[in-house]
Amino acid sequence: MIQDLRKDGAQRRENPDPHEKNRPVPRIILAMVSLLLIWAVSYIFMSHPNDDASLGDSRTMATLEGKPGAKAGGAVDGAQIYAAQCIACHQATGAGLPGVFPPLAGSEWVLAKESLPPSIVLHGITGKLTVKGTAYDGSMPSFKDKLSDAEIAAVLSYVRSNFGNSAAKITPETVKTVRDGSKDRAQPWNGDDELAKLKE
Ligand code: HEC
């Protein structure tokens, strides 16, 4: 008897057993989810993101083979190297940017004797440099580790025969001679001070 009472008390204190209520996912949500799914799957089939070759990158076999600037057939294209390496500063017209980047068009440094322009492109320049009567004080990067002799020859030949310039082409042999002759140099040329001497 006593035991029964206790049991009653214990039972009364207990929470009812939990049970699942009947709350189905609202139809509107189900409808939205299935619409989304249908859209996603059909999107995959209807869009062709990889079909248009013109959207791809413009790498050529030459770039993939690790020879930037080299055209099929092995000839080096000076215009292409100019566009890739020089245009940002010296501009497409070779006119430079007034006060910042000197012009290559009509520049006495570009048109100087054949060994000078390769010296400039191989090692770069810092400090004051006078071009066509205007003083610049910027810094021209060095390309000795970036471009081969053939590439420097091609880009300089391009520069010397475009933008209204007409001077003799520069051969890879000339660039090689200049490179070998100045291989101990680690610093860029110090503007007018050093380059004027090379001009003579
Ligand atoms: C980051 C900018 C920059 C790039 C890239 C650059 N140059 Fe220059 N270049 C300069 C600056 C600045 C000077 C002037 C340096 C000074 O004031 O001391 C200069 C000077 C020169 C000169 C001598 C002055 C003149 O105007 O004739 C030549 C030649 C030249 N650059 C050729 C080239 C060629 C060729 C390339 C590409 C291979 C090239 N530069 C890439 C900034 C650049």
mmCIF file of C-alpha atoms and ligand atoms in Angstrom:
data_model
loop_
_atom_site.group_PDB
_atom_site.id
_atom_site.type_symbol
_atom_site.label_atom_id
_atom_site.label_comp_id
_atom_site.label_asym_id
_atom_site.label_seq_id
_atom_site.Cartn_x
_atom_site.Cartn_y
_atom_site.Cartn_z
ATOM 1 C CA MET A 1 0.000 0.000 0.000
ATOM 2 C CA ILE A 2 2.650 2.382 1.094
ATOM 3 C CA GLN A 3 4.729 1.281 -1.830
ATOM 4 C CA ASP A 4 1.880 1.984 -4.221
ATOM 5 C CA LEU A 5 1.503 5.519 -2.832
ATOM 6 C CA ARG A 6 5.195 6.148 -3.324
ATOM 7 C CA LYS A 7 4.972 4.880 -6.833
ATOM 8 C CA ASP A 8 2.066 7.215 -7.486
ATOM 9 C CA GLY A 9 4.042 10.164 -6.184
ATOM 10 C CA ALA A 10 7.051 9.306 -8.301
ATOM 11 C CA GLN A 11 4.883 8.876 -11.341
ATOM 12 C CA ARG A 12 3.192 12.173 -10.797
ATOM 13 C CA ARG A 13 6.501 14.008 -10.554
ATOM 14 C CA GLU A 14 7.756 12.525 -13.797
ATOM 15 C CA ASN A 15 7.450 14.419 -17.072
ATOM 16 C CA PRO A 16 5.445 12.725 -19.725
ATOM 17 C CA ASP A 17 7.493 10.726 -22.187
ATOM 18 C CA PRO A 18 8.556 12.895 -25.134
ATOM 19 C CA HIS A 19 6.933 12.041 -28.404
ATOM 20 C CA GLU A 20 7.225 13.381 -31.887
ATOM 21 C CA LYS A 21 4.653 15.935 -32.845
ATOM 22 C CA ASN A 22 3.244 15.926 -36.260
ATOM 23 C CA ARG A 23 4.766 19.019 -37.908
ATOM 24 C CA PRO A 24 5.404 18.315 -41.606
ATOM 25 C CA VAL A 25 7.683 20.619 -43.625
ATOM 26 C CA PRO A 26 5.435 23.337 -45.078
ATOM 27 C CA ARG A 27 4.512 22.699 -48.678
ATOM 28 C CA ILE A 28 5.716 26.053 -49.807
ATOM 29 C CA ILE A 29 9.231 25.236 -48.555
ATOM 30 C CA LEU A 30 9.151 21.836 -50.245
ATOM 31 C CA ALA A 31 8.042 23.477 -53.462
ATOM 32 C CA MET A 32 10.815 26.054 -53.261
ATOM 33 C CA VAL A 33 13.482 23.462 -52.553
ATOM 34 C CA SER A 34 12.414 21.288 -55.452
ATOM 35 C CA LEU A 35 12.237 24.275 -57.798
ATOM 36 C CA LEU A 36 15.764 25.242 -56.743
ATOM 37 C CA LEU A 37 16.960 21.717 -57.356
ATOM 38 C CA ILE A 38 15.365 21.575 -60.793
ATOM 39 C CA TRP A 39 16.880 24.954 -61.654
ATOM 40 C CA ALA A 40 20.344 23.930 -60.429
ATOM 41 C CA VAL A 41 20.413 20.705 -62.383
ATOM 42 C CA SER A 42 19.070 22.275 -65.560
ATOM 43 C CA TYR A 43 21.566 25.141 -65.169
ATOM 44 C CA ILE A 44 24.411 22.637 -65.262
ATOM 45 C CA PHE A 45 23.086 21.174 -68.493
ATOM 46 C CA MET A 46 22.057 24.418 -70.138
ATOM 47 C CA SER A 47 25.165 26.521 -69.519
ATOM 48 C CA HIS A 48 28.336 25.682 -71.414
ATOM 49 C CA PRO A 49 31.024 27.583 -69.587
ATOM 50 C CA ASN A 50 33.885 25.704 -71.233
ATOM 51 C CA ASP A 51 32.753 25.819 -74.817
ATOM 52 C CA ASP A 52 33.897 29.278 -75.888
ATOM 53 C CA ALA A 53 37.610 29.098 -76.605
ATOM 54 C CA SER A 54 37.842 32.858 -76.932
ATOM 55 C CA LEU A 55 37.099 33.179 -73.216
ATOM 56 C CA GLY A 56 40.145 31.118 -72.343
ATOM 57 C CA ASP A 57 43.582 32.528 -71.644
ATOM 58 C CA SER A 58 45.647 33.534 -74.634
ATOM 59 C CA ARG A 59 48.649 31.338 -74.011
ATOM 60 C CA THR A 60 50.281 30.040 -77.113
ATOM 61 C CA MET A 61 52.432 26.957 -77.519
ATOM 62 C CA ALA A 62 55.452 29.240 -77.212
ATOM 63 C CA THR A 63 54.460 30.426 -73.747
ATOM 64 C CA LEU A 64 53.623 26.927 -72.623
ATOM 65 C CA GLU A 65 57.062 25.816 -73.731
ATOM 66 C CA GLY A 66 58.545 28.525 -71.530
ATOM 67 C CA LYS A 67 59.739 30.846 -74.258
ATOM 68 C CA PRO A 68 57.760 34.069 -73.836
ATOM 69 C CA GLY A 69 58.000 36.241 -76.887
ATOM 70 C CA ALA A 70 58.974 33.395 -79.159
ATOM 71 C CA LYS A 71 56.782 32.916 -82.185
ATOM 72 C CA ALA A 72 56.134 29.628 -83.902
ATOM 73 C CA GLY A 73 59.236 28.898 -85.914
ATOM 74 C CA GLY A 74 61.548 30.287 -83.240
ATOM 75 C CA ALA A 75 61.753 33.890 -84.452
ATOM 76 C CA VAL A 76 61.560 36.437 -81.645
ATOM 77 C CA ASP A 77 58.970 39.157 -82.081
ATOM 78 C CA GLY A 78 60.243 42.537 -80.882
ATOM 79 C CA ALA A 79 56.790 44.128 -80.969
ATOM 80 C CA GLN A 80 55.465 41.424 -78.689
ATOM 81 C CA ILE A 81 58.305 41.872 -76.202
ATOM 82 C CA TYR A 82 57.808 45.627 -76.284
ATOM 83 C CA ALA A 83 54.119 45.119 -75.501
ATOM 84 C CA ALA A 84 54.917 42.759 -72.656
ATOM 85 C CA GLN A 85 57.913 44.483 -71.049
ATOM 86 C CA CYS A 86 58.173 48.146 -71.986
ATOM 87 C CA ILE A 87 54.741 49.494 -72.851
ATOM 88 C CA ALA A 88 53.623 50.100 -69.276
ATOM 89 C CA CYS A 89 56.213 52.841 -68.890
ATOM 90 C CA HIS A 90 57.277 53.965 -72.358
ATOM 91 C CA GLN A 91 53.713 53.701 -73.758
ATOM 92 C CA ALA A 92 52.418 52.217 -77.001
ATOM 93 C CA THR A 93 53.505 55.247 -78.995
ATOM 94 C CA GLY A 94 57.021 55.238 -77.514
ATOM 95 C CA ALA A 95 56.336 58.771 -76.309
ATOM 96 C CA GLY A 96 56.682 57.944 -72.605
ATOM 97 C CA LEU A 97 54.819 59.940 -69.970
ATOM 98 C CA PRO A 98 55.853 63.579 -69.609
ATOM 99 C CA GLY A 99 57.980 64.079 -66.521
ATOM 100 C CA VAL A 100 57.865 60.409 -65.510
ATOM 101 C CA PHE A 101 58.934 58.055 -68.277
ATOM 102 C CA PRO A 102 61.201 59.362 -71.038
ATOM 103 C CA PRO A 103 60.280 58.937 -74.716
ATOM 104 C CA LEU A 104 61.935 56.299 -76.876
ATOM 105 C CA ALA A 105 60.711 58.106 -79.983
ATOM 106 C CA GLY A 106 63.543 60.288 -81.220
ATOM 107 C CA SER A 107 65.636 59.601 -78.106
ATOM 108 C CA GLU A 108 69.357 60.136 -78.536
ATOM 109 C CA TRP A 109 69.974 57.111 -76.277
ATOM 110 C CA VAL A 110 67.889 54.787 -78.430
ATOM 111 C CA LEU A 111 69.500 56.033 -81.632
ATOM 112 C CA ALA A 112 73.052 56.038 -80.261
ATOM 113 C CA LYS A 113 75.680 53.512 -81.336
ATOM 114 C CA GLU A 114 74.615 49.896 -81.221
ATOM 115 C CA SER A 115 76.203 48.953 -77.915
ATOM 116 C CA LEU A 116 74.443 51.621 -75.838
ATOM 117 C CA PRO A 117 70.763 50.586 -75.909
ATOM 118 C CA PRO A 118 71.637 46.993 -74.905
ATOM 119 C CA SER A 119 73.642 48.353 -71.939
ATOM 120 C CA ILE A 120 70.540 50.275 -70.829
ATOM 121 C CA VAL A 121 68.109 47.376 -71.158
ATOM 122 C CA LEU A 122 70.508 44.871 -69.573
ATOM 123 C CA HIS A 123 71.244 46.876 -66.435
ATOM 124 C CA GLY A 124 68.606 49.617 -66.098
ATOM 125 C CA ILE A 125 69.158 53.233 -65.024
ATOM 126 C CA THR A 126 68.676 55.339 -61.893
ATOM 127 C CA GLY A 127 69.350 58.980 -61.191
ATOM 128 C CA LYS A 128 69.148 61.975 -63.447
ATOM 129 C CA LEU A 129 68.962 61.242 -67.153
ATOM 130 C CA THR A 130 68.458 63.862 -69.829
ATOM 131 C CA VAL A 131 66.411 62.789 -72.825
ATOM 132 C CA LYS A 132 65.724 65.215 -75.673
ATOM 133 C CA GLY A 133 66.605 68.149 -73.442
ATOM 134 C CA THR A 134 64.343 67.126 -70.545
ATOM 135 C CA ALA A 135 65.732 65.757 -67.298
ATOM 136 C CA TYR A 136 64.161 62.609 -65.840
ATOM 137 C CA ASP A 137 64.907 61.116 -62.473
ATOM 138 C CA GLY A 138 63.177 57.797 -62.396
ATOM 139 C CA SER A 139 64.355 54.250 -62.425
ATOM 140 C CA MET A 140 64.449 51.939 -65.342
ATOM 141 C CA PRO A 141 64.446 48.228 -64.358
ATOM 142 C CA SER A 142 67.178 45.826 -65.408
ATOM 143 C CA PHE A 143 66.270 43.059 -67.841
ATOM 144 C CA LYS A 144 69.443 41.008 -67.774
ATOM 145 C CA ASP A 145 67.819 38.108 -65.924
ATOM 146 C CA LYS A 146 64.509 38.455 -67.684
ATOM 147 C CA LEU A 147 65.278 38.638 -71.402
ATOM 148 C CA SER A 148 67.672 36.664 -73.558
ATOM 149 C CA ASP A 149 70.177 38.248 -75.960
ATOM 150 C CA ALA A 150 67.856 37.470 -78.875
ATOM 151 C CA GLU A 151 64.906 39.056 -77.071
ATOM 152 C CA ILE A 152 66.798 42.233 -76.172
ATOM 153 C CA ALA A 153 68.087 42.481 -79.736
ATOM 154 C CA ALA A 154 64.556 42.042 -81.095
ATOM 155 C CA VAL A 155 62.905 44.586 -78.821
ATOM 156 C CA LEU A 156 65.641 47.171 -79.435
ATOM 157 C CA SER A 157 65.517 46.610 -83.176
ATOM 158 C CA TYR A 158 61.787 47.158 -82.958
ATOM 159 C CA VAL A 159 62.219 50.362 -80.938
ATOM 160 C CA ARG A 160 64.904 51.639 -83.315
ATOM 161 C CA SER A 161 62.711 51.155 -86.367
ATOM 162 C CA ASN A 162 59.359 52.324 -85.004
ATOM 163 C CA PHE A 163 57.893 55.464 -83.404
ATOM 164 C CA GLY A 164 59.470 57.467 -86.221
ATOM 165 C CA ASN A 165 62.938 56.126 -85.375
ATOM 166 C CA SER A 166 65.187 54.717 -88.037
ATOM 167 C CA ALA A 167 68.454 53.286 -86.866
ATOM 168 C CA ALA A 168 70.283 50.068 -87.636
ATOM 169 C CA LYS A 169 68.961 46.854 -86.120
ATOM 170 C CA ILE A 170 70.744 45.388 -83.136
ATOM 171 C CA THR A 171 71.924 41.802 -83.392
ATOM 172 C CA PRO A 172 71.896 39.180 -80.626
ATOM 173 C CA GLU A 173 75.710 39.034 -81.021
ATOM 174 C CA THR A 174 76.007 42.725 -80.082
ATOM 175 C CA VAL A 175 73.825 42.133 -77.017
ATOM 176 C CA LYS A 176 75.951 39.140 -76.061
ATOM 177 C CA THR A 177 79.155 41.157 -76.374
ATOM 178 C CA VAL A 178 77.712 43.902 -74.170
ATOM 179 C CA ARG A 179 76.374 41.345 -71.681
ATOM 180 C CA ASP A 180 79.718 39.553 -71.426
ATOM 181 C CA GLY A 181 81.607 42.827 -71.222
ATOM 182 C CA SER A 182 79.512 44.085 -68.293
ATOM 183 C CA LYS A 183 78.750 40.852 -66.483
ATOM 184 C CA ASP A 184 80.279 42.046 -63.206
ATOM 185 C CA ARG A 185 77.881 44.977 -62.975
ATOM 186 C CA ALA A 186 75.161 44.519 -60.353
ATOM 187 C CA GLN A 187 73.900 48.119 -60.166
ATOM 188 C CA PRO A 188 71.913 50.100 -62.714
ATOM 189 C CA TRP A 189 73.724 52.839 -64.624
ATOM 190 C CA ASN A 190 73.850 56.122 -62.789
ATOM 191 C CA GLY A 191 71.992 58.299 -65.335
ATOM 192 C CA ASP A 192 73.838 60.871 -67.440
ATOM 193 C CA ASP A 193 77.002 60.525 -65.374
ATOM 194 C CA GLU A 194 77.776 57.017 -66.522
ATOM 195 C CA LEU A 195 75.848 56.730 -69.750
ATOM 196 C CA ALA A 196 77.304 59.832 -71.391
ATOM 197 C CA LYS A 197 80.688 58.078 -71.271
ATOM 198 C CA LEU A 198 79.298 54.989 -72.972
ATOM 199 C CA LYS A 199 77.772 57.102 -75.698
ATOM 200 C CA GLU A 200 81.106 58.262 -77.053
HETATM 201 C C1 HEC B 1 59.015 50.491 -64.845
HETATM 202 C C2 HEC B 1 59.065 51.388 -65.943
HETATM 203 C C3 HEC B 1 59.948 51.050 -67.127
HETATM 204 C C4 HEC B 1 59.951 49.920 -67.910
HETATM 205 C C5 HEC B 1 59.089 48.670 -67.744
HETATM 206 C C6 HEC B 1 60.921 50.146 -68.934
HETATM 207 N N1 HEC B 1 61.498 51.361 -68.760
HETATM 208 FE FE1 HEC B 1 62.930 52.194 -69.949
HETATM 209 N N2 HEC B 1 63.065 53.771 -68.656
HETATM 210 C C7 HEC B 1 62.267 53.996 -67.558
HETATM 211 C C8 HEC B 1 62.697 55.198 -66.882
HETATM 212 C C9 HEC B 1 62.064 55.795 -65.633
HETATM 213 C C10 HEC B 1 63.792 55.681 -67.599
HETATM 214 C C11 HEC B 1 64.630 56.917 -67.222
HETATM 215 C C12 HEC B 1 65.590 56.540 -66.089
HETATM 216 C C13 HEC B 1 66.085 57.705 -65.286
HETATM 217 O O1 HEC B 1 65.410 58.722 -65.236
HETATM 218 O O2 HEC B 1 67.167 57.563 -64.689
HETATM 219 C C14 HEC B 1 63.984 54.785 -68.743
HETATM 220 C C15 HEC B 1 64.936 54.949 -69.727
HETATM 221 C C16 HEC B 1 65.057 54.172 -70.861
HETATM 222 C C17 HEC B 1 65.959 54.438 -71.969
HETATM 223 C C18 HEC B 1 66.918 55.600 -72.080
HETATM 224 C C19 HEC B 1 66.180 56.921 -72.175
HETATM 225 C C20 HEC B 1 65.288 57.041 -73.370
HETATM 226 O O3 HEC B 1 64.135 57.469 -73.208
HETATM 227 O O4 HEC B 1 65.718 56.695 -74.497
HETATM 228 C C21 HEC B 1 65.760 53.448 -72.887
HETATM 229 C C22 HEC B 1 66.452 53.287 -74.220
HETATM 230 C C23 HEC B 1 64.748 52.560 -72.354
HETATM 231 N N3 HEC B 1 64.332 53.022 -71.122
HETATM 232 C C24 HEC B 1 64.281 51.430 -73.002
HETATM 233 C C25 HEC B 1 63.385 50.524 -72.452
HETATM 234 C C26 HEC B 1 62.995 49.288 -73.077
HETATM 235 C C27 HEC B 1 63.442 48.809 -74.437
HETATM 236 C C28 HEC B 1 62.147 48.658 -72.204
HETATM 237 C C29 HEC B 1 61.509 47.276 -72.344
HETATM 238 C C30 HEC B 1 62.412 46.178 -72.528
HETATM 239 C C31 HEC B 1 61.989 49.520 -71.037
HETATM 240 N N4 HEC B 1 62.747 50.637 -71.227
HETATM 241 C C32 HEC B 1 61.195 49.233 -69.945
HETATM 242 C C33 HEC B 1 61.234 53.192 -67.152
HETATM 243 C C34 HEC B 1 60.927 51.956 -67.670
#
